[in-house]
Short mmCIF file of C-alpha atoms in Angstrom, two decimals:
data_model
loop_
_atom_site.label_atom_id
_atom_site.label_comp_id
_atom_site.label_asym_id
_atom_site.label_seq_id
_atom_site.Cartn_x
_atom_site.Cartn_y
_atom_site.Cartn_z
CA MET A 1231 83.58 18.05 -2.64
CA ARG A 1232 83.40 19.80 -5.85
CA LEU A 1233 80.07 20.47 -7.05
CA SER A 1234 79.71 20.32 -11.20
CA THR A 1235 77.53 22.59 -13.37
CA ALA A 1236 75.54 20.07 -14.84
CA ASN A 1237 75.02 18.53 -11.02
CA MET A 1238 73.54 22.15 -10.33
CA PHE A 1239 71.58 22.68 -13.03
CA ASP A 1240 70.09 19.54 -13.22
CA ALA A 1241 68.72 20.74 -9.58
CA SER A 1242 67.33 24.37 -10.66
CA ILE A 1243 65.43 22.39 -12.82
CA ALA A 1244 64.13 18.93 -11.51
CA THR A 1245 63.58 22.36 -8.00
CA LEU A 1246 61.77 24.37 -11.09
CA GLN A 1247 59.54 21.78 -12.04
CA ARG A 1248 58.49 20.67 -8.44
CA ARG A 1249 58.02 23.96 -8.14
CA GLN A 1250 56.00 24.21 -11.22
CA GLU A 1251 53.66 20.78 -10.19
CA ALA A 1252 53.22 21.84 -7.02
CA MET A 1253 51.03 25.52 -8.24
CA GLN A 1254 49.76 23.62 -11.28
CA ASP A 1255 47.92 21.30 -8.55
CA ALA A 1256 46.56 24.55 -6.25
CA GLN A 1257 45.65 26.39 -9.72
CA GLU A 1258 43.75 22.91 -10.47
CA ARG A 1259 42.24 22.66 -6.49
CA LEU A 1260 41.21 26.40 -6.24
CA THR A 1261 39.68 25.38 -10.39
CA THR A 1262 37.86 22.68 -9.15
CA GLY A 1263 36.94 23.74 -5.62
CA LYS A 1264 38.12 19.89 -4.28
CA ARG A 1265 40.49 19.24 -2.14
CA VAL A 1266 40.71 15.79 -2.96
CA SER A 1267 40.18 14.51 -6.51
CA LYS A 1268 41.62 11.30 -7.11
CA ALA A 1269 42.46 8.55 -3.75
CA SER A 1270 46.50 8.89 -3.48
CA ASP A 1271 45.21 12.97 -2.90
CA ASP A 1272 44.05 11.71 1.09
CA PRO A 1273 43.37 7.93 1.09
CA THR A 1274 40.76 8.64 4.22
CA ALA A 1275 39.01 10.92 3.55
CA ALA A 1276 38.49 10.53 -0.30
CA ALA A 1277 37.06 6.52 1.83
CA ARG A 1278 34.46 8.75 3.54
CA ALA A 1279 33.61 10.43 0.43
CA GLU A 1280 32.82 7.39 -1.06
CA ARG A 1281 30.63 5.92 1.72
CA ALA A 1282 28.86 9.48 1.37
CA ARG A 1283 28.17 9.17 -3.04
CA THR A 1284 26.68 5.66 -1.79
CA SER A 1285 24.59 6.26 0.47
CA ILE A 1286 23.40 9.33 -1.66
CA GLY A 1287 23.25 6.67 -4.10
CA GLN A 1288 21.31 4.71 -2.09
CA VAL A 1289 18.56 7.76 -0.92
CA ASP A 1290 18.10 8.47 -4.47
CA ALA A 1291 17.15 5.15 -5.47
CA SER A 1292 15.03 5.26 -2.71
CA GLN A 1293 13.28 8.47 -3.94
CA ARG A 1294 12.70 7.20 -7.33
CA ALA A 1295 10.83 3.59 -5.84
CA LEU A 1296 9.12 6.02 -3.45
CA ASP A 1297 8.25 8.46 -6.15
CA ALA A 1298 6.58 4.66 -8.30
CA SER A 1299 5.33 4.31 -5.14
CA ARG A 1300 3.34 7.20 -4.32
CA ASN A 1301 2.06 6.36 -8.04
CA SER A 1302 0.83 3.38 -7.06
CA MET A 1303 -0.89 3.94 -4.43
CA THR A 1304 -2.88 7.85 -5.87
CA LEU A 1305 -4.03 5.29 -8.52
CA ALA A 1306 -5.42 2.33 -5.76
CA GLU A 1307 -7.08 4.94 -3.57
CA SER A 1308 -8.16 6.20 -6.25
CA ALA A 1309 -9.62 3.32 -7.48
CA LEU A 1310 -11.52 2.36 -3.77
CA GLY A 1311 -13.34 5.56 -3.71
CA ASP A 1312 -14.78 4.60 -7.15
CA ALA A 1313 -15.45 1.43 -6.06
CA ASN A 1314 -17.55 3.25 -2.92
CA GLU A 1315 -18.82 5.59 -5.54
CA LEU A 1316 -20.36 2.51 -7.42
CA MET A 1317 -21.75 0.36 -4.65
CA GLN A 1318 -23.54 3.31 -2.86
CA GLN A 1319 -25.32 3.47 -5.98
CA ILE A 1320 -26.24 -0.32 -5.82
CA ARG A 1321 -27.57 0.24 -2.10
CA GLU A 1322 -29.62 2.36 -2.97
CA SER A 1323 -30.99 0.18 -5.78
CA LEU A 1324 -31.48 -2.78 -3.41
CA VAL A 1325 -32.80 0.05 -0.54
CA ALA A 1326 -35.52 0.75 -4.00
CA ALA A 1327 -36.31 -2.71 -4.64
CA GLY A 1328 -37.23 -3.00 -0.89
CA ASN A 1329 -40.32 -0.49 -1.31
CA ALA A 1330 -43.05 -3.45 -1.40
CA SER A 1331 -45.28 -1.88 -4.28
CA TYR A 1332 -42.19 -3.24 -6.73
CA SER A 1333 -43.01 -5.99 -9.37
CA ASP A 1334 -41.28 -8.97 -10.47
CA ASP A 1335 -40.05 -6.58 -13.20
CA GLU A 1336 -39.44 -3.61 -12.30
CA ARG A 1337 -36.75 -5.85 -9.46
CA LYS A 1338 -35.57 -7.35 -12.56
CA GLY A 1339 -35.25 -3.98 -14.15
CA LEU A 1340 -32.87 -3.02 -11.11
CA ALA A 1341 -30.88 -6.39 -11.24
CA ASN A 1342 -30.33 -5.36 -14.72
CA LYS A 1343 -28.70 -2.66 -13.46
CA VAL A 1344 -26.82 -3.65 -10.39
CA GLU A 1345 -25.12 -6.42 -13.75
CA GLY A 1346 -24.06 -3.30 -14.49
CA LEU A 1347 -21.80 -0.95 -12.09
CA ARG A 1348 -21.27 -4.98 -11.46
CA ASN A 1349 -19.32 -5.31 -14.17
CA GLN A 1350 -18.46 -1.50 -13.52
CA LEU A 1351 -16.52 -3.00 -9.83
CA LEU A 1352 -14.52 -5.70 -11.77
CA ALA A 1353 -12.94 -2.84 -14.27
CA ILE A 1354 -11.56 -1.31 -11.68
CA ALA A 1355 -10.84 -4.48 -9.27
CA ASN A 1356 -8.07 -5.10 -12.16
CA ARG A 1357 -7.56 -1.73 -13.27
CA THR A 1358 -3.90 -0.86 -14.11
CA ASP A 1359 -1.08 0.92 -12.31
CA GLY A 1360 0.17 2.81 -15.45
CA ALA A 1361 3.57 0.56 -15.52
CA GLY A 1362 2.56 -2.73 -16.73
CA GLY A 1363 1.64 -3.76 -13.33
CA TYR A 1364 -2.60 -4.12 -11.44
CA LEU A 1365 -2.97 -1.91 -7.88
CA PHE A 1366 -4.88 -5.46 -6.87
CA GLY A 1367 -2.96 -7.58 -7.76
CA GLY A 1368 -1.32 -8.37 -4.46
CA GLN A 1369 2.45 -10.34 -4.53
CA GLY A 1370 2.44 -10.35 -8.54
CA THR A 1371 -0.30 -12.38 -10.67
CA THR A 1372 0.00 -13.85 -14.57
CA GLY A 1373 -2.16 -11.50 -15.55
CA THR A 1374 -5.30 -10.22 -14.59
CA PRO A 1375 -5.87 -11.18 -10.77
CA PHE A 1376 -9.75 -10.84 -10.89
CA LEU A 1377 -11.40 -13.77 -13.42
CA ASP A 1378 -14.85 -13.50 -14.19
CA SER A 1379 -15.86 -17.40 -14.86
CA PRO A 1380 -19.75 -18.87 -15.78
CA VAL A 1381 -21.10 -19.29 -12.70
CA GLN A 1382 -21.38 -23.67 -12.05
CA ARG A 1383 -24.77 -25.10 -10.14
CA ASP A 1384 -25.81 -28.20 -9.25
CA ALA A 1385 -28.80 -30.69 -9.93
CA SER A 1386 -31.18 -28.63 -7.45
CA GLY A 1387 -30.11 -25.47 -9.00
CA ALA A 1388 -28.06 -24.04 -5.53
CA ARG A 1389 -24.83 -22.84 -7.19
CA ILE A 1390 -20.98 -24.43 -6.63
CA GLY A 1391 -18.99 -22.55 -8.28
CA GLY A 1392 -18.63 -19.85 -10.98
CA GLY A 1393 -17.90 -16.58 -10.66
CA VAL A 1394 -15.19 -13.84 -9.47
CA GLY A 1395 -12.17 -15.36 -8.24
CA PHE A 1396 -9.03 -13.90 -7.04
CA GLU A 1397 -5.79 -15.29 -9.21
CA GLY A 1398 -3.36 -13.84 -7.77
CA VAL A 1399 -0.85 -14.25 -4.54
CA GLY A 1400 -1.99 -12.55 -1.05
CA GLY A 1401 -0.11 -9.79 0.24
CA ALA A 1402 1.30 -6.17 -1.41
CA VAL A 1403 4.81 -5.84 -3.75
CA THR A 1404 6.75 -3.05 -2.04
CA THR A 1405 9.81 -1.40 -3.04
CA GLY A 1406 13.40 0.29 -1.62
CA ASN A 1407 17.28 -0.06 -0.45
CA ILE A 1408 15.60 2.00 2.76
CA GLU A 1409 12.62 1.50 3.55
CA ASN A 1410 10.06 -0.71 2.24
CA TYR A 1411 7.39 0.98 0.29
CA PRO A 1412 4.27 -0.51 -1.44
CA MET A 1413 3.31 -0.79 -4.91
CA SER A 1414 0.32 -2.85 -4.57
CA VAL A 1415 -2.35 -3.20 -2.82
CA ASP A 1416 -3.44 -6.58 -1.36
CA GLY A 1417 -7.13 -7.46 -3.53
CA ARG A 1418 -7.39 -10.77 -1.68
CA LEU A 1419 -7.78 -8.27 1.05
CA ALA A 1420 -9.45 -5.54 -0.55
CA TRP A 1421 -12.13 -7.37 -2.11
CA GLU A 1422 -12.46 -10.97 -0.94
CA GLN A 1423 -12.39 -10.73 2.84
CA ALA A 1424 -14.78 -8.62 4.19
CA ARG A 1425 -16.32 -10.05 7.75
CA SER A 1426 -19.90 -11.46 7.08
CA GLY A 1427 -23.32 -10.46 9.03
CA ASN A 1428 -22.45 -8.12 11.56
CA GLY A 1429 -18.24 -8.89 11.76
CA THR A 1430 -19.69 -10.74 14.97
CA PHE A 1431 -21.81 -12.77 14.24
CA GLU A 1432 -24.13 -13.84 10.44
CA THR A 1433 -28.21 -14.32 10.65
CA GLY A 1434 -30.06 -16.28 8.05
CA ALA A 1435 -33.44 -17.74 7.69
CA GLY A 1436 -33.48 -21.51 8.31
CA GLN A 1437 -36.13 -23.83 6.55
CA ASN A 1438 -39.79 -24.56 8.36
CA ALA A 1439 -38.85 -26.96 11.05
CA ILE A 1440 -42.08 -28.85 10.28
CA THR A 1441 -43.00 -28.08 6.48
CA GLY A 1442 -39.53 -27.59 5.30
CA LYS A 1443 -39.88 -23.93 3.60
CA SER A 1444 -38.98 -21.15 3.83
CA PRO A 1445 -39.74 -18.82 7.31
CA ALA A 1446 -43.19 -17.14 7.01
CA GLY A 1447 -41.11 -14.37 9.76
CA TYR A 1448 -37.69 -12.29 8.67
CA ILE A 1449 -34.77 -12.01 10.79
CA ASP A 1450 -32.52 -8.91 11.42
CA SER A 1451 -28.82 -9.00 11.10
CA GLY A 1452 -28.13 -8.39 14.90
CA ARG A 1453 -26.27 -6.57 17.24
CA VAL A 1454 -23.62 -6.87 20.07
CA THR A 1455 -25.50 -6.34 23.89
CA ASP A 1456 -22.12 -7.71 25.85
CA PRO A 1457 -18.88 -9.01 24.32
CA ALA A 1458 -17.88 -11.30 27.08
CA GLN A 1459 -20.26 -13.03 26.60
CA VAL A 1460 -20.18 -13.49 22.66
CA THR A 1461 -18.99 -18.17 22.78
CA GLY A 1462 -18.37 -17.77 19.11
CA ASN A 1463 -20.98 -20.95 19.14
CA SER A 1464 -23.41 -21.64 16.20
CA TYR A 1465 -27.54 -21.53 17.34
CA SER A 1466 -30.56 -22.28 15.87
CA ILE A 1467 -33.93 -20.47 17.08
CA VAL A 1468 -36.91 -22.10 16.40
CA ILE A 1469 -40.06 -20.56 16.22
CA SER A 1470 -43.36 -23.12 18.71
CA GLY A 1471 -47.08 -22.22 18.28
CA ASN A 1472 -49.33 -20.59 16.80
CA ALA A 1473 -49.84 -16.51 17.22
CA PRO A 1474 -51.19 -15.45 19.84
CA SER A 1475 -49.57 -17.79 21.36
CA GLN A 1476 -46.20 -18.49 20.36
CA THR A 1477 -42.28 -19.17 22.35
CA TYR A 1478 -38.78 -18.85 21.18
CA THR A 1479 -36.35 -21.33 22.11
CA VAL A 1480 -32.92 -20.54 21.56
CA PHE A 1481 -30.57 -24.02 20.61
CA ASP A 1482 -26.59 -24.27 20.94
CA GLU A 1483 -25.64 -26.13 17.45
CA THR A 1484 -22.45 -26.58 18.07
CA GLN A 1485 -22.91 -28.89 21.35
CA GLY A 1486 -25.11 -30.91 19.98
CA HIS A 1487 -28.57 -28.73 19.49
CA VAL A 1488 -28.92 -28.38 23.79
CA PRO A 1489 -31.17 -25.64 24.90
CA VAL A 1490 -29.74 -22.46 25.66
CA ALA A 1491 -32.73 -20.13 26.06
CA SER A 1492 -36.80 -20.35 25.75
CA ASP A 1493 -39.38 -17.21 26.80
CA ASN A 1494 -42.81 -16.04 24.83
CA TYR A 1495 -42.59 -14.34 21.37
CA THR A 1496 -44.67 -11.91 20.41
CA ALA A 1497 -44.68 -9.72 16.80
CA GLY A 1498 -41.32 -7.66 16.34
CA ASN A 1499 -39.96 -9.53 19.38
CA THR A 1500 -35.76 -9.46 20.19
CA VAL A 1501 -34.25 -12.36 21.04
CA LYS A 1502 -31.48 -12.10 23.50
CA PHE A 1503 -28.80 -15.54 24.48
CA ALA A 1504 -25.13 -15.21 24.88
CA GLY A 1505 -25.10 -11.69 24.92
CA MET A 1506 -26.45 -10.98 21.10
CA ALA A 1507 -29.87 -10.28 20.49
CA MET A 1508 -31.76 -9.99 17.36
CA THR A 1509 -35.11 -9.12 16.39
CA VAL A 1510 -37.40 -11.56 13.97
CA ALA A 1511 -40.85 -10.27 12.68
CA GLY A 1512 -43.48 -10.37 10.30
CA ALA A 1513 -45.65 -13.59 11.00
CA PRO A 1514 -43.74 -16.62 11.79
CA VAL A 1515 -45.40 -20.41 12.03
CA ASP A 1516 -44.65 -23.32 14.07
CA GLY A 1517 -41.85 -24.80 13.24
CA ASP A 1518 -39.60 -21.44 11.72
CA THR A 1519 -35.74 -21.56 11.87
CA PHE A 1520 -33.34 -19.15 12.16
CA THR A 1521 -29.88 -19.23 12.34
CA VAL A 1522 -26.80 -17.43 14.30
CA LYS A 1523 -23.14 -18.34 13.07
CA PRO A 1524 -19.99 -16.50 14.22
CA ALA A 1525 -18.95 -14.33 11.69
CA THR A 1526 -15.84 -15.42 9.39
CA ALA A 1527 -13.28 -12.53 6.77
CA SER A 1528 -14.71 -13.54 3.56
CA LEU A 1529 -16.89 -12.60 2.46
CA LYS A 1530 -16.28 -10.89 -1.01
CA VAL A 1531 -17.18 -8.20 -3.65
CA PHE A 1532 -18.67 -10.23 -6.31
CA ASP A 1533 -20.23 -13.54 -4.76
CA VAL A 1534 -22.51 -10.76 -2.40
CA LEU A 1535 -23.47 -8.85 -5.74
CA ASP A 1536 -24.47 -11.86 -7.63
CA ARG A 1537 -26.13 -13.32 -5.45
CA THR A 1538 -28.10 -10.16 -5.29
CA ILE A 1539 -28.60 -9.84 -9.06
CA GLU A 1540 -29.99 -13.90 -8.45
CA SER A 1541 -32.23 -12.13 -5.46
CA LEU A 1542 -34.26 -9.63 -7.70
CA LYS A 1543 -34.97 -11.61 -10.34
CA LYS A 1544 -36.68 -13.84 -8.69
CA THR A 1545 -39.98 -14.85 -9.28
CA GLY A 1546 -43.15 -15.14 -6.72
CA ARG A 1547 -40.84 -13.86 -3.42
CA THR A 1548 -43.90 -13.35 -1.14
CA GLY A 1549 -42.81 -10.02 1.05
CA THR A 1550 -41.93 -11.61 4.08
CA GLU A 1551 -39.25 -13.72 1.54
CA VAL A 1552 -38.16 -10.37 0.04
CA THR A 1553 -37.58 -8.50 2.77
CA GLN A 1554 -36.43 -11.43 4.45
CA ASP A 1555 -33.10 -10.74 0.98
CA ASN A 1556 -33.12 -7.45 1.52
CA LEU A 1557 -32.15 -7.65 4.57
CA VAL A 1558 -29.81 -10.19 4.51
CA ASN A 1559 -28.00 -8.34 0.89
CA LEU A 1560 -27.67 -4.85 3.15
CA ARG A 1561 -26.38 -6.32 5.60
CA ASP A 1562 -23.76 -8.28 3.16
CA ILE A 1563 -23.63 -5.01 1.36
CA ASP A 1564 -22.76 -2.64 3.39
CA ALA A 1565 -20.02 -5.21 5.11
CA VAL A 1566 -18.30 -5.47 1.71
CA MET A 1567 -18.28 -0.76 1.19
CA GLY A 1568 -17.05 -0.81 4.82
CA ASN A 1569 -14.68 -3.74 4.29
CA LEU A 1570 -13.90 -1.29 1.11
CA SER A 1571 -13.43 2.35 3.44
CA ASN A 1572 -11.01 0.34 5.35
CA VAL A 1573 -8.45 -0.39 3.03
CA ARG A 1574 -8.96 2.98 1.34
CA SER A 1575 -8.16 4.14 5.15
CA GLN A 1576 -5.02 2.07 5.16
CA VAL A 1577 -4.22 3.31 1.48
CA GLY A 1578 -4.12 6.64 2.61
CA GLU A 1579 -1.98 5.86 5.58
CA GLN A 1580 0.52 4.67 2.93
CA MET A 1581 0.41 7.75 2.29
CA ASN A 1582 0.77 10.07 4.33
CA ASN A 1583 4.18 7.43 5.72
CA LEU A 1584 5.76 7.99 1.95
CA ASP A 1585 5.27 12.10 2.95
CA GLY A 1586 6.97 11.52 6.27
CA SER A 1587 9.80 8.75 4.43
CA GLU A 1588 10.63 11.46 2.31
CA SER A 1589 10.98 13.99 4.10
CA ARG A 1590 13.37 11.79 6.60
CA LEU A 1591 15.22 10.63 2.77
CA GLN A 1592 15.35 14.25 2.23
CA THR A 1593 17.56 14.97 5.68
CA LEU A 1594 19.83 11.98 5.41
CA LYS A 1595 21.10 13.33 1.81
CA VAL A 1596 21.95 16.74 3.24
CA TYR A 1597 23.98 14.76 5.74
CA ASN A 1598 26.02 13.06 3.58
CA GLN A 1599 26.70 15.86 0.97
CA ALA A 1600 27.16 17.05 4.25
CA GLU A 1601 29.93 14.58 5.11
CA GLN A 1602 31.01 14.43 1.53
CA SER A 1603 31.92 18.28 1.11
CA ALA A 1604 33.23 17.53 4.46
CA ALA A 1605 35.46 15.39 3.03
CA GLU A 1606 36.27 16.80 -0.38
CA ASP A 1607 35.31 20.08 -1.50
CA LEU A 1608 38.04 23.17 -0.81
CA ASP A 1609 38.87 25.62 1.49
CA MET A 1610 38.45 28.28 -1.01
CA THR A 1611 40.64 30.47 1.56
CA GLN A 1612 43.18 28.24 2.19
CA GLY A 1613 43.31 27.84 -1.30
CA ILE A 1614 44.28 31.05 -2.01
CA SER A 1615 46.69 31.08 0.07
CA ASP A 1616 48.18 27.46 -0.74
CA PHE A 1617 48.43 28.88 -4.68
CA GLN A 1618 49.82 32.47 -3.65
CA ASN A 1619 52.42 30.39 -1.84
CA GLN A 1620 53.30 28.20 -4.25
CA GLN A 1621 53.34 30.66 -6.76
CA THR A 1622 56.20 32.95 -5.10
CA GLY A 1623 57.96 29.70 -4.72
CA TYR A 1624 58.42 29.32 -8.47
CA ASP A 1625 58.93 32.42 -9.20
CA ALA A 1626 62.08 31.67 -6.54
CA ALA A 1627 63.27 28.80 -8.04
CA LEU A 1628 62.81 30.58 -11.59
CA LYS A 1629 64.98 33.00 -9.96
CA THR A 1630 67.47 30.77 -8.37
CA TYR A 1631 67.21 28.38 -12.00
CA SER A 1632 68.08 32.45 -14.13
CA MET A 1633 71.35 32.61 -11.65
CA VAL A 1634 72.43 29.08 -12.09
CA GLN A 1635 72.28 29.91 -15.89
CA ARG A 1636 75.12 32.06 -15.06
CA MET A 1637 77.55 30.11 -13.79
CA SER A 1638 79.50 28.94 -16.22
CA LEU A 1639 83.43 28.46 -17.87
CA PHE A 1640 82.09 31.04 -20.83
CA GLN A 1641 80.43 33.26 -18.58
CA TYR A 1642 82.95 33.43 -16.34
CA LEU A 1643 85.43 34.42 -18.88
CA ASN A 1644 82.96 37.20 -20.93
CA THR A 1645 82.64 39.12 -17.25
#
């Protein structure tokens, strides 16, 4: 078989081109540091690297969501701290209002002070997160989450509506595609769901069963002595007789005004029944009635403040009525302050969780970066060796071509 000169030329040039392309590819890998630049280089490694890049993108998106969540939670924690400071000022004013030497005008002055602090609290409850949302908007609201409307009253003067109401949706907005990060605080939980009374039951002054007026005595917040005996029923405590010979009778109103306990009463006597104890003090008279009912998670900050302001503005109250109103208002203020503190603690815990989540995200990102590098990055030692081999092959191809180039009839005749 004979090979034509043209065929040998073509084969030599093709070999030279292949060697040149291989050397250029090796040089490109050295320059970029990548073993896999396109899927055809190594389909399996390319798919592995793409999965790693996708995971890194998810981590980066979650990191941005985490940063936004941390900003919102930091602002919310600060707002709750400001709210507690204002509530403490209100409490101090209310303690001062209990001073028996204060006149009605002095209490009105304290009411004006509390009203100003109440309006500042409303501004805190409607504080924004700096990104168009509201810190206490819950799961979303079309406007400010807390709206203040005029108080409405019935013919007897009793309040039937109005005041500050939550217009948002309960719960919290979350974001993030790997973990969920909170972007808002449940405004209803923070501002409208404190436990009433002492958290287990709620005491109050009823009416005198004989005169229909307010009791001449007053009752404190009470305490639980045996949780196992607490029934959750509603009760009434009725004082019978006049000092110094008085008795008290406890009726279970849930069971239909059934008497469940009775004993002699003396001033400041502690009434005990159904695992509960409370003190009836002052100078109660025959027929004075006090109530005990289960606590509910429905105590609202602004309703408590509005009732406090109204009671401070009342004139002509007896010393007993002032004491009873102050006991109730202080009890409720302590309850809503405690709830705000609890929510603040929850926000602080969420901020701690964000720190832990950030650490996990960084670990996950490093892992995926290592996966991507292992799949597509070039081993420089191996890359240099490959380039040198390709360069040697290219040089050999050049020499071969130069020899083939001289294989012609004219070259033969010249020799």
